[in-house]
CSV table of C-alpha atoms in Angstrom, one decimal:
chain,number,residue,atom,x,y,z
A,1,UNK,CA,0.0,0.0,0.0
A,2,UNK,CA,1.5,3.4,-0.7
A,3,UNK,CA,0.0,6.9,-0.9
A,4,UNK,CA,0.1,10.2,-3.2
A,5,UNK,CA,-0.7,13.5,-1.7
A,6,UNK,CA,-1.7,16.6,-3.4
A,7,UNK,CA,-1.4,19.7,-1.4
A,8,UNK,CA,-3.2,22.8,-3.3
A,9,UNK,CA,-4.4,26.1,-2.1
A,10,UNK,CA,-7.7,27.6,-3.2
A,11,UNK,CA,-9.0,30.7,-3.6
A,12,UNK,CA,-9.5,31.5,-0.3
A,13,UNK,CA,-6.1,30.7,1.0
A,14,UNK,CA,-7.3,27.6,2.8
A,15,UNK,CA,-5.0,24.5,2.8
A,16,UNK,CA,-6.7,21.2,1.7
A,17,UNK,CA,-4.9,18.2,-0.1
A,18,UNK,CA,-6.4,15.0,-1.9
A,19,UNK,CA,-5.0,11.7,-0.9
A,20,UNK,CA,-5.4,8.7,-3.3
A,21,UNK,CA,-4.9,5.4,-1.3
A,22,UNK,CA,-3.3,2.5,-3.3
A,23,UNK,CA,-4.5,-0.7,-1.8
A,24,UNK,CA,-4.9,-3.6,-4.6
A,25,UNK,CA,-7.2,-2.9,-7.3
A,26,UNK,CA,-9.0,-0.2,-4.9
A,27,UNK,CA,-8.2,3.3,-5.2
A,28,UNK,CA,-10.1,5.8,-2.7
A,29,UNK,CA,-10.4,9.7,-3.5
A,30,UNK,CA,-10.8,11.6,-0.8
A,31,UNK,CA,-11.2,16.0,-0.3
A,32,UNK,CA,-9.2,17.1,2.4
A,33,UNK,CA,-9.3,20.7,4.3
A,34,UNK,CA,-7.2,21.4,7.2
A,35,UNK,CA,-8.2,24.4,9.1
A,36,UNK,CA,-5.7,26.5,11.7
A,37,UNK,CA,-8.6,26.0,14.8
A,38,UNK,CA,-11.5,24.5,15.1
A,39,UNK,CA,-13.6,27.5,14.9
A,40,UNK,CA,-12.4,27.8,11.3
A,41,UNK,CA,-12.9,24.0,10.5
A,42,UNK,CA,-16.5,24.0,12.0
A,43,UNK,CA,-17.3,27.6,9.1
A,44,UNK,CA,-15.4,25.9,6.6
A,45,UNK,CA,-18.1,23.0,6.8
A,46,UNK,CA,-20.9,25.5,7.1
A,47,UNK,CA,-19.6,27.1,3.9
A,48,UNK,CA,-19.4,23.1,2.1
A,49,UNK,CA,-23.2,22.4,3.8
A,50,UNK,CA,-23.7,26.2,2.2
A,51,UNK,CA,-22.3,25.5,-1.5
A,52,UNK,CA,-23.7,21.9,-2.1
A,53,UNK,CA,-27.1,23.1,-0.5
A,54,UNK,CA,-27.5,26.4,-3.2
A,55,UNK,CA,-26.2,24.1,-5.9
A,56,UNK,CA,-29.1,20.9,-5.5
A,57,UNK,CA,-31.5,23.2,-5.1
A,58,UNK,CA,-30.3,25.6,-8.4
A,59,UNK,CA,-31.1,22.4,-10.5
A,60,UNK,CA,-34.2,20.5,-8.4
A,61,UNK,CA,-36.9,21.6,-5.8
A,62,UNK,CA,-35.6,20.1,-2.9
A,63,UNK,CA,-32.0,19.0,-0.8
A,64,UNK,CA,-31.8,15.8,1.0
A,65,UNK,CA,-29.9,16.0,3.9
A,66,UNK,CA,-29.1,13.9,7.5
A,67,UNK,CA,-27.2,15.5,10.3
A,68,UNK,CA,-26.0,13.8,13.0
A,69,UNK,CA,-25.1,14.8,16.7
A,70,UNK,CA,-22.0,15.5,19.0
A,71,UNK,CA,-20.2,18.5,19.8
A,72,UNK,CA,-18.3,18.7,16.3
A,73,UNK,CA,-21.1,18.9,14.5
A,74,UNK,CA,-22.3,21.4,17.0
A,75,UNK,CA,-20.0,24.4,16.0
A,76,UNK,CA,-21.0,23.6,12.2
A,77,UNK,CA,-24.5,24.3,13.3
A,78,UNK,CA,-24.0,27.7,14.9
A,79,UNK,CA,-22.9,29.1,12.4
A,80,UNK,CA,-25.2,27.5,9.8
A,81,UNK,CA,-27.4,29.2,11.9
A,82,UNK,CA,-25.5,32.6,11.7
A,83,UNK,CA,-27.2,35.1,9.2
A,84,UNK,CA,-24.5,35.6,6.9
A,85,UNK,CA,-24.8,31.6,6.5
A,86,UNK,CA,-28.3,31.8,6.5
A,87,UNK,CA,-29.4,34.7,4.0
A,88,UNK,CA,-29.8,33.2,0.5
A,89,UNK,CA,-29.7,29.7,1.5
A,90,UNK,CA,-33.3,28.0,0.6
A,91,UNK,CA,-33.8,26.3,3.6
A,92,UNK,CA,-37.5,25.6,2.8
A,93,UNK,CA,-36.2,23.6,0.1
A,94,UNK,CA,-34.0,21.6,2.3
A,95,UNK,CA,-35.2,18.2,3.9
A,96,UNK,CA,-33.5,17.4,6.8
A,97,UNK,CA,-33.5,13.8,8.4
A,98,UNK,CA,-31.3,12.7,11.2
A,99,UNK,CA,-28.3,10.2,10.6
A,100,UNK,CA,-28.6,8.2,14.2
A,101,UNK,CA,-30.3,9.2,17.7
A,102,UNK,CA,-30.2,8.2,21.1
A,103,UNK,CA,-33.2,6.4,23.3
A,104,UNK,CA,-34.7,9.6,24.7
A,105,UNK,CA,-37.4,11.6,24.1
A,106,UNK,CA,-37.0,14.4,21.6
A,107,UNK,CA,-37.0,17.6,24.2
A,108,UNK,CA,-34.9,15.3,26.0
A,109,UNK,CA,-31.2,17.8,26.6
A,110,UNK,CA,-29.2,14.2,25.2
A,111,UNK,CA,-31.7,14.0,22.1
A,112,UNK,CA,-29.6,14.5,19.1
A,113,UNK,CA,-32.9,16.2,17.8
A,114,UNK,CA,-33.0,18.5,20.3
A,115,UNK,CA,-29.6,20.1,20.1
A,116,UNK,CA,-30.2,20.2,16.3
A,117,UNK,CA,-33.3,22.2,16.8
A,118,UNK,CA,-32.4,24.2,19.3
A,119,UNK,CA,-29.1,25.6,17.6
A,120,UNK,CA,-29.8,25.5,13.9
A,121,UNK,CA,-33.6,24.7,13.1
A,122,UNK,CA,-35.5,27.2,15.7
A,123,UNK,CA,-33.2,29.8,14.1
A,124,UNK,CA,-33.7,29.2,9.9
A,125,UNK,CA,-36.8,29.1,7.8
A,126,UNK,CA,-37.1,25.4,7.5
A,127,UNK,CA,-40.0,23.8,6.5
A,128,UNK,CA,-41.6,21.2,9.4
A,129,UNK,CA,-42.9,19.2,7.6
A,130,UNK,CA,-39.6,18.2,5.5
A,131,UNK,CA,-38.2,17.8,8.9
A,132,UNK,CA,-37.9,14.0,9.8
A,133,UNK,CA,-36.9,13.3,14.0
A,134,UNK,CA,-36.3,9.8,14.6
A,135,UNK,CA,-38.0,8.0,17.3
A,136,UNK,CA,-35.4,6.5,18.5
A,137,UNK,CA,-37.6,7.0,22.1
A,138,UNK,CA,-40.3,4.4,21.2
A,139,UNK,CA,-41.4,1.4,23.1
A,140,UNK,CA,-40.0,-1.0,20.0
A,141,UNK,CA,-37.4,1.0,18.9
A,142,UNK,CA,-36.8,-2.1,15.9
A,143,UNK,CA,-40.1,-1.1,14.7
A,144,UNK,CA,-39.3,2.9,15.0
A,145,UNK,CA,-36.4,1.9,12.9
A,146,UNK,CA,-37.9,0.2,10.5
A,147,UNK,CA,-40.5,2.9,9.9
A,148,UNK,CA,-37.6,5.9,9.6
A,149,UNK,CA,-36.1,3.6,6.7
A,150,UNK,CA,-39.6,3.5,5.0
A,151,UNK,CA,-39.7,7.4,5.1
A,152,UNK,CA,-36.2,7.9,3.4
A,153,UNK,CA,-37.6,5.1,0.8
A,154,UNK,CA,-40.3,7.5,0.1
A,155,UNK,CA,-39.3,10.7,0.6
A,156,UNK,CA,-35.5,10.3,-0.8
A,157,UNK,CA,-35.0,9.2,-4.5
A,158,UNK,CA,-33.0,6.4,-5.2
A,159,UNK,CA,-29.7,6.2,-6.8
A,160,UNK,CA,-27.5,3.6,-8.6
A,161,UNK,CA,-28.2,0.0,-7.4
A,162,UNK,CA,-31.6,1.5,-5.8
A,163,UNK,CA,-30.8,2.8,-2.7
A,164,UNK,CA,-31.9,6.3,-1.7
A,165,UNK,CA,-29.2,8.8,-2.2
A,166,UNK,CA,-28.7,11.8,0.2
A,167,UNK,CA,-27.3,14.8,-1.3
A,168,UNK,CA,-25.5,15.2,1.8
A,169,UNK,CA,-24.9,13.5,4.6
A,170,UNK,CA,-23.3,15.4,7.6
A,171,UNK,CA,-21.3,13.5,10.2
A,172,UNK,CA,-18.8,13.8,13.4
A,173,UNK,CA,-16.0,11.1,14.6
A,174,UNK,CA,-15.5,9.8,18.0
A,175,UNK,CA,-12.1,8.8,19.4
A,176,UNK,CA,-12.9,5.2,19.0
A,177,UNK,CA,-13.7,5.8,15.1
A,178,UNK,CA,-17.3,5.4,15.7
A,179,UNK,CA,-19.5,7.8,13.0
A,180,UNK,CA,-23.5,8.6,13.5
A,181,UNK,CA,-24.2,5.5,16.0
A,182,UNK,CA,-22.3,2.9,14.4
A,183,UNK,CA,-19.7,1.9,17.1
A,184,UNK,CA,-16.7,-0.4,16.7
A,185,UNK,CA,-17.8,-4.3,17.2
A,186,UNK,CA,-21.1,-3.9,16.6
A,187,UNK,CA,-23.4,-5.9,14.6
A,188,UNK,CA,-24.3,-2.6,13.1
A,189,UNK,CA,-21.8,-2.0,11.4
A,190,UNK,CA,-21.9,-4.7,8.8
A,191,UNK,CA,-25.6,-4.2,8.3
A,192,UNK,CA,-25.6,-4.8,4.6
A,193,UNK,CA,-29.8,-4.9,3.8
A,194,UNK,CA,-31.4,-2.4,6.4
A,195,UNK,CA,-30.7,1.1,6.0
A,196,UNK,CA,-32.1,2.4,9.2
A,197,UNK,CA,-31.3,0.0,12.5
A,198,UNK,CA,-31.5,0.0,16.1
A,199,UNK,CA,-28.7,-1.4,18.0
A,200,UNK,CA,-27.9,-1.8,22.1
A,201,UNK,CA,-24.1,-0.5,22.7
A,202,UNK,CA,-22.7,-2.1,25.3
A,203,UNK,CA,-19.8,0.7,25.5
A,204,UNK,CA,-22.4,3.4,26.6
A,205,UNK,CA,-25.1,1.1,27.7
A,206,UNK,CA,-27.4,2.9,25.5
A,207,UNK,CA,-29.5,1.4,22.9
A,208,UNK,CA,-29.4,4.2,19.4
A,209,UNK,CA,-30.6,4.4,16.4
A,210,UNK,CA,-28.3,5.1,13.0
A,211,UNK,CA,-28.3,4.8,9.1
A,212,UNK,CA,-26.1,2.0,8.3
A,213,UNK,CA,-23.3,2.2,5.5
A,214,UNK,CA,-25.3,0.7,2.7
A,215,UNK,CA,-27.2,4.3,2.8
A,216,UNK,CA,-24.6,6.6,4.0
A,217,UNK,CA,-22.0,4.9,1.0
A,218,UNK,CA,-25.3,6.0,-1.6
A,219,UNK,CA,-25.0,9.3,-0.7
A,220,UNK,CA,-23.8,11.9,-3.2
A,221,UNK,CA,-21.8,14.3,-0.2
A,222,UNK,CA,-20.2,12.9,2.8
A,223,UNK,CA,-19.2,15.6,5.4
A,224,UNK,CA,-16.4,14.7,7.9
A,225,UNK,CA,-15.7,16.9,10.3
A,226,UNK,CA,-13.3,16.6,12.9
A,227,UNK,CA,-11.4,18.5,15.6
A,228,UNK,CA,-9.3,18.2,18.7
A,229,UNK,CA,-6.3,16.4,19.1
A,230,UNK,CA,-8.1,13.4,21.1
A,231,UNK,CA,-8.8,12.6,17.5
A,232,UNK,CA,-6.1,12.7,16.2
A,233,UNK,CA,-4.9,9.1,16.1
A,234,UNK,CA,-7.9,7.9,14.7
A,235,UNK,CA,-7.9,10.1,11.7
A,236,UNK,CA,-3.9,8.6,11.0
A,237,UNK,CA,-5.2,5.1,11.0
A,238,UNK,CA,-8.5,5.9,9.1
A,239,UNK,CA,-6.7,8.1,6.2
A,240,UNK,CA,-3.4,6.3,6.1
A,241,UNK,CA,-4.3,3.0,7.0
A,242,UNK,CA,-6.3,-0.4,6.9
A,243,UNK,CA,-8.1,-0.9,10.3
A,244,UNK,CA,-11.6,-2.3,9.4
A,245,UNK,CA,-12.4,-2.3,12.9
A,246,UNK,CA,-12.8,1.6,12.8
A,247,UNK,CA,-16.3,1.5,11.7
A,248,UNK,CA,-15.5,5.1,10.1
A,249,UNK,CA,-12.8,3.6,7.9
A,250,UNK,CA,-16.1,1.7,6.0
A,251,UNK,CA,-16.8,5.2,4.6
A,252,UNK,CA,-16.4,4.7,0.3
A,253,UNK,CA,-19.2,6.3,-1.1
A,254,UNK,CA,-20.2,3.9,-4.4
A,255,UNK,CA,-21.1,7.3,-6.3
A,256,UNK,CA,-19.9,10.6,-4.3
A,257,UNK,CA,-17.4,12.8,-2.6
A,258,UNK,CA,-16.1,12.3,1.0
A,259,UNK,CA,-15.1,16.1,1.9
A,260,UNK,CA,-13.2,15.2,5.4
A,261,UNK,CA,-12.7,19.2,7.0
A,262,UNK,CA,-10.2,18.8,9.9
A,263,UNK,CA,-8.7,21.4,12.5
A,264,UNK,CA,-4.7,21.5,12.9
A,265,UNK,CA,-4.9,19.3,16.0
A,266,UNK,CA,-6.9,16.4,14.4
A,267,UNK,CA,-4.2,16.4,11.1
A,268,UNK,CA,-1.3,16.9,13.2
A,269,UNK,CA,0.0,12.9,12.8
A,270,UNK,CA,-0.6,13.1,9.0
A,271,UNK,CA,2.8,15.2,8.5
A,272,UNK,CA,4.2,13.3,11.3
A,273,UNK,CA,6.3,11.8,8.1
């Protein structure tokens, strides 16, 4: 295995590189954008969420999107929310499902929902009824799941091989590699046929609900974003190397773009050579 690098500077003076990984007859592409702080990495995916949002809905009547929790996402939300972010953007056009939830109820302060409404959706002109909570709170939470993957059926077209395909899909990484609620060594994470599962994680004691890699690999944008040094081992090993365990290594869209937005911190062991 061997890699090329790319380093380029855009327009706007920010750093970003594309890596091309050389592993048998596979090659991966991925867009990389290293910020100075985190701050900057959190706008800079704003500004991605910004562009590919203006540009679906400048050629169709509506943006497919699922955002997922945690503090990194977080910061990309306040300033989605910000009004220079949010003037021009047609966020009545923009359908907005979740990518996983935990087993609480939605006004519940650990509800993935919650923190998404209260930052970014109470504060933008969405339209509520293109605005899809799971219910990852119900009695049978396998039944909730099933019923979220029927709404993405019919309210997300499908792309190649049938799947529904997400014009964007938004996501975080924990320091054990874990993306939306797909955690290493779960049964989750090789979910090949349902698109929308409920799983008990025995790391957090927590049952969740998540999309599952046959639907976030459809999608035609996936969003990376990462920050802090904590993280900055597992981006090494999930860039540079081959550690299938790292349920976030599984990311290779069949028909898209991985934009991966990280702070200095995060990147600091990928010019450790």
């Amino acid at each position: 295995m061997f890699f090329m690098v790319n380093f380029c500077v855009d327009w706007n003076g920010y750093l970003f590189f594309h890596m091309w990984r050389y592993d048998m007859a596979v090659i991966e592409a991925k867009n990389i954008i290293v910020e100075s702080t985190a701050q900057q990495a959190s706008a800079r995916a704003a500004e991605i969420f910004r562009t590919i949002v203006k540009e679906v809905t400048s050629q169709r009547d509506l943006c497919r999107v699922a955002l997922s929790g945690g503090s990194t996402p977080r910061a990309a939300y306040h300033h989605l929310a910000s009004q220079v972010m949010t003037d021009g953007l047609p966020w009545p056009m923009v359908e907005i499902f979740l990518g996983d939830e935990r087993d609480v109820p939605q006004d519940d302060t650990e509800s993935n929902f919650y923190m998404i409404q209260r930052i970014l959706l109470d504060n933008t002109p969405v339209n509520w009824e293109r605005v899809h909570p799971m219910r990852a709170d119900a009695e049978d939470i396998e039944a909730a799941a099933n019923e979220y993957e029927q709404i993405i059926r019919q309210r997300v077209p499908a792309g190649p091989g049938g799947v529904p395909q997400f014009d964007l899909i938004m996501l975080g990484l924990g320091a054990d590699g874990h993306i939306a609620s797909l955690f290493p060594d779960s049964p989750a994470i090789e979910e090949r046929r349902r698109l929308v599962v409920a799983s008990y994680v025995p790391v957090i004691r927590r049952h969740r609900m998540s999309l599952t890699f046959p639907l976030i690999n459809a999608a035609r944008n996936i969003l990376l974003l990462v920050t802090g040094s904590d993280k900055a081992e597992v981006v090494q090993q999930i860039i540079q190397g081959d550690e299938p365990h790292l349920p976030a290594s599984w990311i290779s869209p069949r028909d898209g773009t991985v934009h991966i937005v990280l702070d200095a911190d995060a990147a600091r062991l990928l010019y450790s050579n």
